[in-house]
mmCIF file of C-alpha atoms in Angstrom:
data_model
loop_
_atom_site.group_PDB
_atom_site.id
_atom_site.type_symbol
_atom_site.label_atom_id
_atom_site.label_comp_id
_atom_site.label_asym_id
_atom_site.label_seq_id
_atom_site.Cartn_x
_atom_site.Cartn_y
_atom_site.Cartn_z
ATOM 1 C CA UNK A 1463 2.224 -11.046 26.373
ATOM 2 C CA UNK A 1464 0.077 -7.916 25.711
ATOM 3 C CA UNK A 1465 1.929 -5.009 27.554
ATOM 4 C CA UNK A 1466 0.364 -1.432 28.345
ATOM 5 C CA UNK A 1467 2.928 -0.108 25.000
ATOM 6 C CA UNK A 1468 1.627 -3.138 22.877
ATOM 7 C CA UNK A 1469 -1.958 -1.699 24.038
ATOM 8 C CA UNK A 1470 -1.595 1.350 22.515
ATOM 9 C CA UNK A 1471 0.261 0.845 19.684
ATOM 10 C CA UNK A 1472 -2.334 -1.551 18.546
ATOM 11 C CA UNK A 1473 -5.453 0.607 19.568
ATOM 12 C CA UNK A 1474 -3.656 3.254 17.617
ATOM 13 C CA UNK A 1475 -3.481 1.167 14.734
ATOM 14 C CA UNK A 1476 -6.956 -0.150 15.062
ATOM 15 C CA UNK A 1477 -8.505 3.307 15.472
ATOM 16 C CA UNK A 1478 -6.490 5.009 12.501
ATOM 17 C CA UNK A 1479 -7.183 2.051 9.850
ATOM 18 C CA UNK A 1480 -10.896 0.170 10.838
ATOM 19 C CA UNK A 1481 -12.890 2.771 8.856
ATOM 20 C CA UNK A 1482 -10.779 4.485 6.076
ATOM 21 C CA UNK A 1483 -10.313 2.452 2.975
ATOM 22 C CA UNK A 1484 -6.853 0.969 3.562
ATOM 23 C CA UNK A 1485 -7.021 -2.487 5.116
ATOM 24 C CA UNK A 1486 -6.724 -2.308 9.035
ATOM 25 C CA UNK A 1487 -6.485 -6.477 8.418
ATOM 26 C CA UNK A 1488 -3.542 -5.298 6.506
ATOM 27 C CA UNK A 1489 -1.768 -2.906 8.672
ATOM 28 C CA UNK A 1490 -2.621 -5.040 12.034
ATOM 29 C CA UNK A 1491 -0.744 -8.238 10.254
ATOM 30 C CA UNK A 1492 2.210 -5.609 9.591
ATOM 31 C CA UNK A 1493 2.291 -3.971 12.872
ATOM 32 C CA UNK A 1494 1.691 -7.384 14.676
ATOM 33 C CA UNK A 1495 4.777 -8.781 12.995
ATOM 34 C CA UNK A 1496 7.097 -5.409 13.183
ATOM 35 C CA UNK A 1497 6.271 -6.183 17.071
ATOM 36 C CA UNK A 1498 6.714 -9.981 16.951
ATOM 37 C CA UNK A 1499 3.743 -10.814 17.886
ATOM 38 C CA UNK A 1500 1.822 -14.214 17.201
ATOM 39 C CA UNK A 1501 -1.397 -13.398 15.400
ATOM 40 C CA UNK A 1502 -2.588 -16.841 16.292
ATOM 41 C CA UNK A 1503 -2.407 -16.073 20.062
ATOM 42 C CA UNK A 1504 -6.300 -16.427 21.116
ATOM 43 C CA UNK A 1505 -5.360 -13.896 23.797
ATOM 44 C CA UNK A 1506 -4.138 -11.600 21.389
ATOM 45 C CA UNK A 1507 -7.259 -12.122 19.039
ATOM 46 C CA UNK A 1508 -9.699 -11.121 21.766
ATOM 47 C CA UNK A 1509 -7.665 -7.986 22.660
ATOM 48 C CA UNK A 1510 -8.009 -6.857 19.007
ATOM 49 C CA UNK A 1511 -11.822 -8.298 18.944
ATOM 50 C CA UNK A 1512 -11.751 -5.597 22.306
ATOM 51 C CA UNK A 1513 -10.539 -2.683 20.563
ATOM 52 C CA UNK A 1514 -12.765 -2.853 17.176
ATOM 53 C CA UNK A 1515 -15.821 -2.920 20.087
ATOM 54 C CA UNK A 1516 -14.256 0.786 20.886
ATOM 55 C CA UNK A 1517 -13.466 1.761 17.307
ATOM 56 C CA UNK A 1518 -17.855 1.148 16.912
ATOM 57 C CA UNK A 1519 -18.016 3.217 20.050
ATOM 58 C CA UNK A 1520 -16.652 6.087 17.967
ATOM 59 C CA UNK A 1521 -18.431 5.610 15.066
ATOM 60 C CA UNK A 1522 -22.186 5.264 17.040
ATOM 61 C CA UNK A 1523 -21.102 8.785 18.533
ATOM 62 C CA UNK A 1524 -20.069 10.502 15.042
ATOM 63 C CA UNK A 1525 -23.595 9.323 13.941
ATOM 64 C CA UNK A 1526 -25.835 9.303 17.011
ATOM 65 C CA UNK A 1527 -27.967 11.896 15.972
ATOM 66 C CA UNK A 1528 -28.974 10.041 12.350
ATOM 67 C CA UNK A 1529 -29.486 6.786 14.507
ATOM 68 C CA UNK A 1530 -31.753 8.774 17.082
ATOM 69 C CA UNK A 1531 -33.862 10.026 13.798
ATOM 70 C CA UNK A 1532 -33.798 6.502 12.147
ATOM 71 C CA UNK A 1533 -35.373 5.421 15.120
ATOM 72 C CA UNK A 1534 -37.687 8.060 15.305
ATOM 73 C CA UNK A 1535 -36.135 9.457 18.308
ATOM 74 C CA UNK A 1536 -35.060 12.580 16.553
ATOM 75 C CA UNK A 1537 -36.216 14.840 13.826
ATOM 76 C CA UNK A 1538 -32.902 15.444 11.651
ATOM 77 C CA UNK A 1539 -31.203 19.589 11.264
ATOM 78 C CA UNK A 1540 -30.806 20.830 7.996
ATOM 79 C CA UNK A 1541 -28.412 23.377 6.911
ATOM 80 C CA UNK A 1542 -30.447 26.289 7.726
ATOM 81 C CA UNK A 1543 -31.670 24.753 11.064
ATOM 82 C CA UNK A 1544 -35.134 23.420 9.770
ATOM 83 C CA UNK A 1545 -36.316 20.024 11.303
ATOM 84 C CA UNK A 1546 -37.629 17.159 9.019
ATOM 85 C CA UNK A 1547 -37.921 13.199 8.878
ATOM 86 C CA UNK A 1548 -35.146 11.107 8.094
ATOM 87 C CA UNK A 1549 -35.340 9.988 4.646
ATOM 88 C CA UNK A 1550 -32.760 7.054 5.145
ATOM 89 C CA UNK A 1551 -34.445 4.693 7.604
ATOM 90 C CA UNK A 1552 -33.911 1.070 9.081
ATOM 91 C CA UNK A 1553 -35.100 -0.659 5.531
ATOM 92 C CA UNK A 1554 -31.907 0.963 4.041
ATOM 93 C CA UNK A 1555 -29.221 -0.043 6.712
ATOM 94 C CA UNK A 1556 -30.952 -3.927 6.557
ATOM 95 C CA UNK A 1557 -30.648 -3.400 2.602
ATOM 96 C CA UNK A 1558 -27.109 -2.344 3.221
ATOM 97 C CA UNK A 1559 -25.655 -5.516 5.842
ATOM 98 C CA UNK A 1560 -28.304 -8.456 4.847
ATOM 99 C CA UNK A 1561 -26.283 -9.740 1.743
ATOM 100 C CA UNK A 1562 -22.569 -9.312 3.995
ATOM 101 C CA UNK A 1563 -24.225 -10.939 6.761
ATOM 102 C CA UNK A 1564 -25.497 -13.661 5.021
ATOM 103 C CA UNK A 1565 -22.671 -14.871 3.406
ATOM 104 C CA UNK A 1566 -20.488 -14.494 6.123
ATOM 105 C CA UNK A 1567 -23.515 -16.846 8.229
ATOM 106 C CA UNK A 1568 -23.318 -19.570 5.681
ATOM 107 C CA UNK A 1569 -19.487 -19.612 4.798
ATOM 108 C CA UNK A 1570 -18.017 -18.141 7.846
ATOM 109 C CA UNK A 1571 -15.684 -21.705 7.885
ATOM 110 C CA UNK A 1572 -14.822 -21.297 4.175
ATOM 111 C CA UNK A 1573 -13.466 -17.390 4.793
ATOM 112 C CA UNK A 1574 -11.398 -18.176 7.751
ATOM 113 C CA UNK A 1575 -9.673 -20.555 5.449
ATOM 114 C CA UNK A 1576 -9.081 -17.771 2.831
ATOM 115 C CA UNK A 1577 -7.113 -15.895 5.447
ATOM 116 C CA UNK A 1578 -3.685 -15.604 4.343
ATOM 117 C CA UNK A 1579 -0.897 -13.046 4.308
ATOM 118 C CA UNK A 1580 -0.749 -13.544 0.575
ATOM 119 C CA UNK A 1581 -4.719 -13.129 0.151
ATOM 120 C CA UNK A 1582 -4.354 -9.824 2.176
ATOM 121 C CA UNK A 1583 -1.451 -8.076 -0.028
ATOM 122 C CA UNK A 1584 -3.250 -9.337 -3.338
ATOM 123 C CA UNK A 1585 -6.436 -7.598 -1.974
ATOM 124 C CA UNK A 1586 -4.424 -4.490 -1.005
ATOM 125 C CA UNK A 1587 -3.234 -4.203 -4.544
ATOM 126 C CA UNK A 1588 -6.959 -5.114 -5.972
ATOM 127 C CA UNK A 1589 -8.898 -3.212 -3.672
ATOM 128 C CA UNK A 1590 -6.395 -0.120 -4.572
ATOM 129 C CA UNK A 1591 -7.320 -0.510 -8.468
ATOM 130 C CA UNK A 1592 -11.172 -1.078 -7.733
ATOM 131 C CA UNK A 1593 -11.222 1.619 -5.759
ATOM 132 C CA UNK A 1594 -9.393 3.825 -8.048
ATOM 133 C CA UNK A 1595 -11.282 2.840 -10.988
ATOM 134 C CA UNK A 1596 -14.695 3.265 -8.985
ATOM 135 C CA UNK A 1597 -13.792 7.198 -8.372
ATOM 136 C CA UNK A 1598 -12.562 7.312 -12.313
ATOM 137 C CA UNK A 1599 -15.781 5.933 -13.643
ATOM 138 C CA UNK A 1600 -18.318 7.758 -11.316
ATOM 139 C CA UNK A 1601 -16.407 11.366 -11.973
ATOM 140 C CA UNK A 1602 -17.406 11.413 -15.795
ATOM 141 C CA UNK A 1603 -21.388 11.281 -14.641
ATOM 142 C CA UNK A 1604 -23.685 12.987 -12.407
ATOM 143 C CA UNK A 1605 -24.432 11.215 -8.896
ATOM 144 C CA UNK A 1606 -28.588 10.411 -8.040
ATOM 145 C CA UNK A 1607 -27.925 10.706 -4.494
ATOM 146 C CA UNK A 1608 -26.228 13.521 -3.186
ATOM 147 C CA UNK A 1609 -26.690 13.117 0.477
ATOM 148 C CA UNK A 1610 -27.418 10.477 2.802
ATOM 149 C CA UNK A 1611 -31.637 10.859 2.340
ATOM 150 C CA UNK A 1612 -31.689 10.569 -1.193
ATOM 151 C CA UNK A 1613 -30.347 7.119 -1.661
ATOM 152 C CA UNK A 1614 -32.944 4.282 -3.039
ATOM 153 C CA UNK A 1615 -33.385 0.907 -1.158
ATOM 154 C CA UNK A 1616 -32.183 -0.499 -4.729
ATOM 155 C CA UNK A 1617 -28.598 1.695 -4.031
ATOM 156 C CA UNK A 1618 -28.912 0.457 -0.451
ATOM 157 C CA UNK A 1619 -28.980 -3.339 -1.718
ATOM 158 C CA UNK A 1620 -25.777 -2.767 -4.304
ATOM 159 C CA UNK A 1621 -23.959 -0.793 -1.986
ATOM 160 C CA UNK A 1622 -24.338 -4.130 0.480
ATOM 161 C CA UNK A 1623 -23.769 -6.506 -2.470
ATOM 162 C CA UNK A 1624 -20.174 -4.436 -3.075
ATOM 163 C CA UNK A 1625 -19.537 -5.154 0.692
ATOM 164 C CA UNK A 1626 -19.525 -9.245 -0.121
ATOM 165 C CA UNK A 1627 -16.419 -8.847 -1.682
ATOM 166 C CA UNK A 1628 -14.398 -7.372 1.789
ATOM 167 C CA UNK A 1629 -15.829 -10.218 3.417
ATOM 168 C CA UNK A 1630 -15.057 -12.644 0.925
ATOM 169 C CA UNK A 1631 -11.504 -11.544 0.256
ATOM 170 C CA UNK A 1632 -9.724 -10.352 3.582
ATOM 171 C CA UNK A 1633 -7.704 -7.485 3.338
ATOM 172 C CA UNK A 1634 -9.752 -5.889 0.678
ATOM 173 C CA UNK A 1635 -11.433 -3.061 2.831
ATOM 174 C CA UNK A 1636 -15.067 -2.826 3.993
ATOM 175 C CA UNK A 1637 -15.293 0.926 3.740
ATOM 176 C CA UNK A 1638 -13.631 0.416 0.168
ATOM 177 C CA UNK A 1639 -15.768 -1.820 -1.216
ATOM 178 C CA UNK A 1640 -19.014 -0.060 0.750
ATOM 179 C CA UNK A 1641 -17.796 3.446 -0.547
ATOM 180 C CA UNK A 1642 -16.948 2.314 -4.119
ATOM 181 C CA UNK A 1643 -19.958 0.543 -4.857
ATOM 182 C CA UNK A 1644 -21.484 3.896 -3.599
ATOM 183 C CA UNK A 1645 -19.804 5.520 -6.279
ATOM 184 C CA UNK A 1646 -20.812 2.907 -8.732
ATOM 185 C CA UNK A 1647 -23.915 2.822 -8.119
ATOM 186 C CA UNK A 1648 -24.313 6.325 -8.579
ATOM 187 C CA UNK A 1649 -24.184 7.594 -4.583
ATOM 188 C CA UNK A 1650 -21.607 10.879 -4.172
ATOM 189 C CA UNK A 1651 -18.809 10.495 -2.155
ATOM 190 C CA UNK A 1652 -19.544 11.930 1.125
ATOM 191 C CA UNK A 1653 -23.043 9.992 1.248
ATOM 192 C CA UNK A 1654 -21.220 6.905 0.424
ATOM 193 C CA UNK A 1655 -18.712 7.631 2.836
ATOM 194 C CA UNK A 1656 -21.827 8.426 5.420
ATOM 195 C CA UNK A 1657 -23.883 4.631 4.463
ATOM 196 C CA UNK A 1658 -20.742 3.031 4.832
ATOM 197 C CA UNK A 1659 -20.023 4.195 8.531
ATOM 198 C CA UNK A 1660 -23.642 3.876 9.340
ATOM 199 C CA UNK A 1661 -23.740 0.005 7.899
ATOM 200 C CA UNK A 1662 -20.603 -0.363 10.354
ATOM 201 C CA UNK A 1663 -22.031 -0.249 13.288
ATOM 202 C CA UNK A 1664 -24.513 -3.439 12.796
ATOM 203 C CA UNK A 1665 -22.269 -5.493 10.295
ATOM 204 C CA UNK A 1666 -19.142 -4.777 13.314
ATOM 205 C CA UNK A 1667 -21.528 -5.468 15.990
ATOM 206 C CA UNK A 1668 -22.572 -8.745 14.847
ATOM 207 C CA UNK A 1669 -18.668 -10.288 14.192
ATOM 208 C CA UNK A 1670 -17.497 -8.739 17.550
ATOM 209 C CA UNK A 1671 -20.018 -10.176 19.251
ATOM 210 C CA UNK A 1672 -19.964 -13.313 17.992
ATOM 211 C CA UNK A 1673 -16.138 -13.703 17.978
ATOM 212 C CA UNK A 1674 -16.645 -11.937 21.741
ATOM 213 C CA UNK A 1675 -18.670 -14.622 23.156
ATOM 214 C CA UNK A 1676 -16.336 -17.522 21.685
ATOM 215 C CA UNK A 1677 -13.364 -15.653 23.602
ATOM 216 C CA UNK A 1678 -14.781 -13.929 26.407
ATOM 217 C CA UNK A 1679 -12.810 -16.040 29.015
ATOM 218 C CA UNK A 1680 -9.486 -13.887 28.004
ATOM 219 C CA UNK A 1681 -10.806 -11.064 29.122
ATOM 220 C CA UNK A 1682 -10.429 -10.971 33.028
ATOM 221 C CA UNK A 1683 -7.516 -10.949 35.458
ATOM 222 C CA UNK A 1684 -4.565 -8.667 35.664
ATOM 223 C CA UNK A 1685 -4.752 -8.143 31.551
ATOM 224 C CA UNK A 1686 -8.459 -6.383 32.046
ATOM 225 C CA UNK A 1687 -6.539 -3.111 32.094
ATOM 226 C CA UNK A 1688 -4.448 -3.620 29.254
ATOM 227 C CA UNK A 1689 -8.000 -4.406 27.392
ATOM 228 C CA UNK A 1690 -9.549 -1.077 28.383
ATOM 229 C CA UNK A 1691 -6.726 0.442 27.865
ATOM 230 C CA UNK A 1692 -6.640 -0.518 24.057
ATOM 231 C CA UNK A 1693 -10.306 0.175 23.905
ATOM 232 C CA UNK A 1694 -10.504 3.496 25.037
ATOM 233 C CA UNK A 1695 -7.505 4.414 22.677
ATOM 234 C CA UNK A 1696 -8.877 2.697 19.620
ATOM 235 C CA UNK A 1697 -12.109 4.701 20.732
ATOM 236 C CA UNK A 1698 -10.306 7.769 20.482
ATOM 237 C CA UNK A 1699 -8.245 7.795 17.599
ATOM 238 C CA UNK A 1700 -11.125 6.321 15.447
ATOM 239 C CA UNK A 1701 -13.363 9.525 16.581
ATOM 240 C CA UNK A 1702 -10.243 11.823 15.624
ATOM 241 C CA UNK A 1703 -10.047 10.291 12.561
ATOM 242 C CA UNK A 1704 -13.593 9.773 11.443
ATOM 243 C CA UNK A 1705 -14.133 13.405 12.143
ATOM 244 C CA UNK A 1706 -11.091 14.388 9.946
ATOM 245 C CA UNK A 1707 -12.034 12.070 7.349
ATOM 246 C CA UNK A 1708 -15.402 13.557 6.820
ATOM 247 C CA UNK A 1709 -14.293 17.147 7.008
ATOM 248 C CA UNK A 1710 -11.526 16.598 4.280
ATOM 249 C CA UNK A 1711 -13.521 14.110 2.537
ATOM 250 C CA UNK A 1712 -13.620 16.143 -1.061
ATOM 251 C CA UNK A 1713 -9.713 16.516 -0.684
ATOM 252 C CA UNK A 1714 -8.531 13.353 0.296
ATOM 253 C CA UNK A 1715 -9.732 11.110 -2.911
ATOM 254 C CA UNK A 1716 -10.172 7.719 -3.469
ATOM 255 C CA UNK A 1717 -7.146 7.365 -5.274
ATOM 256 C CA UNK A 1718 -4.632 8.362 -2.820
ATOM 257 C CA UNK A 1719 -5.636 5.477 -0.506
ATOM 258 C CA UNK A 1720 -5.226 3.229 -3.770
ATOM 259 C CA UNK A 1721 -1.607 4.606 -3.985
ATOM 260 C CA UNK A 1722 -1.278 3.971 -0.275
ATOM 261 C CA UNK A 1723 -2.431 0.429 -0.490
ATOM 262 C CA UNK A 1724 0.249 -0.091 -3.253
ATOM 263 C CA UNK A 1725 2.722 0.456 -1.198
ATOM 264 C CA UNK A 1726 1.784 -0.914 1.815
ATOM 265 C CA UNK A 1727 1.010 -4.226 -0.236
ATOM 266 C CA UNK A 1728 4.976 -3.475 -1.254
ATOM 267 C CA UNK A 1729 6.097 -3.530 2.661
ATOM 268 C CA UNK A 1730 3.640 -6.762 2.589
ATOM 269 C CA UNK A 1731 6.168 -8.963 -0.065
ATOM 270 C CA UNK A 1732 9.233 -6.824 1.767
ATOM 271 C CA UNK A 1733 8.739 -8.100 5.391
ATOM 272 C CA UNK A 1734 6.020 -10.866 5.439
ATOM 273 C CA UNK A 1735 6.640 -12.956 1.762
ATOM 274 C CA UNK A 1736 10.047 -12.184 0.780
#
């Protein structure tokens, strides 16, 4: 039964985890089991389907402004307050969530069955040397795109190709694999960091909604509360942290979160395999 504590902690979780590169499969597996909850609840599957929906809320704020000019609804501010087009437009982000979307279209039934909590610690500890190695290789060489408006359709289409494997191997990170394929395919860090929230928004969009309209019966009744509840928190601890992320963003390095994942893959075997 999803109680108004159970709310939080889990929109908590969900806000702090959905868009840094550490796994928020990973850590809502951990924190569902620390709680003793049943992950296979369908009523507990739609809440967290719920609070993702406020965790893109967050996100389409943060960016609102580059979605406004991508649309053409909104010349974009430099540094020094001058006004000019978007370079990065709507052939980019479709670059960037056609190849994820299509494979998760034609073998959604083969990925649920990948779902495991073995598959998610292997792909904490994977993810945490790809993502290492990513930041390792791109610092001995010069990036091509320094900002958002400078990266190619051709970096737009890897960067989405590097997003297969999160959707392919659950637990493996989408911003992970989004931000180091940026890296690898020679985007800085920050613009990675900036296509890989962007891409969010449609790629999350899509699977909530889908999953959404398969469960929407859950969401009524007395527990309605308990749903907004966890929404609006997920909403705004993923602002908080989006925010924070992107401010600190040449600080807080790629390899850090691979340490992180290391050991969270460690409290993985501790709790849930051993």
């Amino acid at each position: 039964m999803l109680t108004v504590l159970i709310a939080v902690i889990l929109g908590m979780v969900e806000g702090l985890t959905e868009f840094i590169p550490v796994s928020s499969t990973g850590h809502m597996i951990l924190t569902a089991s620390f709680i003793g909850l049943d992950e296979n609840n369908p009523l507990l599957k739609t809440f967290m389907i719920m609070i993702q929906l406020g965790a893109i809320l967050a996100i389409t704020i943060v960016y609102r402004d580059r979605l406004l000019a991508m649309f053409r609804l909104r010349p974009v501010t430099v540094a020094r307050g001058a006004e000019r087009s978007a370079s990065l437009n709507l052939v980019h982000v479709g670059l960037g969530i056609l190849p994820a979307l299509a494979v998760a279209f034609f073998a959604k039934d083969f990925i649920k069955s990948l779902f495991s909590a073995s598959t998610v610690m292997w792909a904490l500890v994977v993810g945490g040397i790809f993502m290492w190695l990513a930041e390792s290789f791109s610092s001995k060489r010069e990036p091509t795109a320094h900002t958002i408006d400078q990266i190619t359709y051709k970096q737009a289409l890897l960067i989405g190709v590097y997003q297969i494997i999160s959707v392919l191997w659950p637990g493996f990170s989408r911003s992970g694999s989004t931000i180091s394929g940026g890296l690898l395919s020679g985007v800085s860090y920050r613009a990675s960091a900036d296509f890989s929230f962007l891409i969010a928004i449609p790629i999350m969009i899509a699977a909530t909604g889908y999953e959404l309209l398969s469960n929407y019966q859950y969401i009524s009744g007395d527990g309605l509360a308990v749903f907004l509840l966890g929404f609006i928190v997920s909403f705004i601890v993923a602002y908080i942290v989006v925010i924070s992320f992107l401010k600190y963003i040449q600080a807080i390095k790629l390899k850090y979160f691979a340490i992180y994942r290391f050991a969270l893959a460690g409290l993985f075997w501790l709790i849930i395999m051993y």
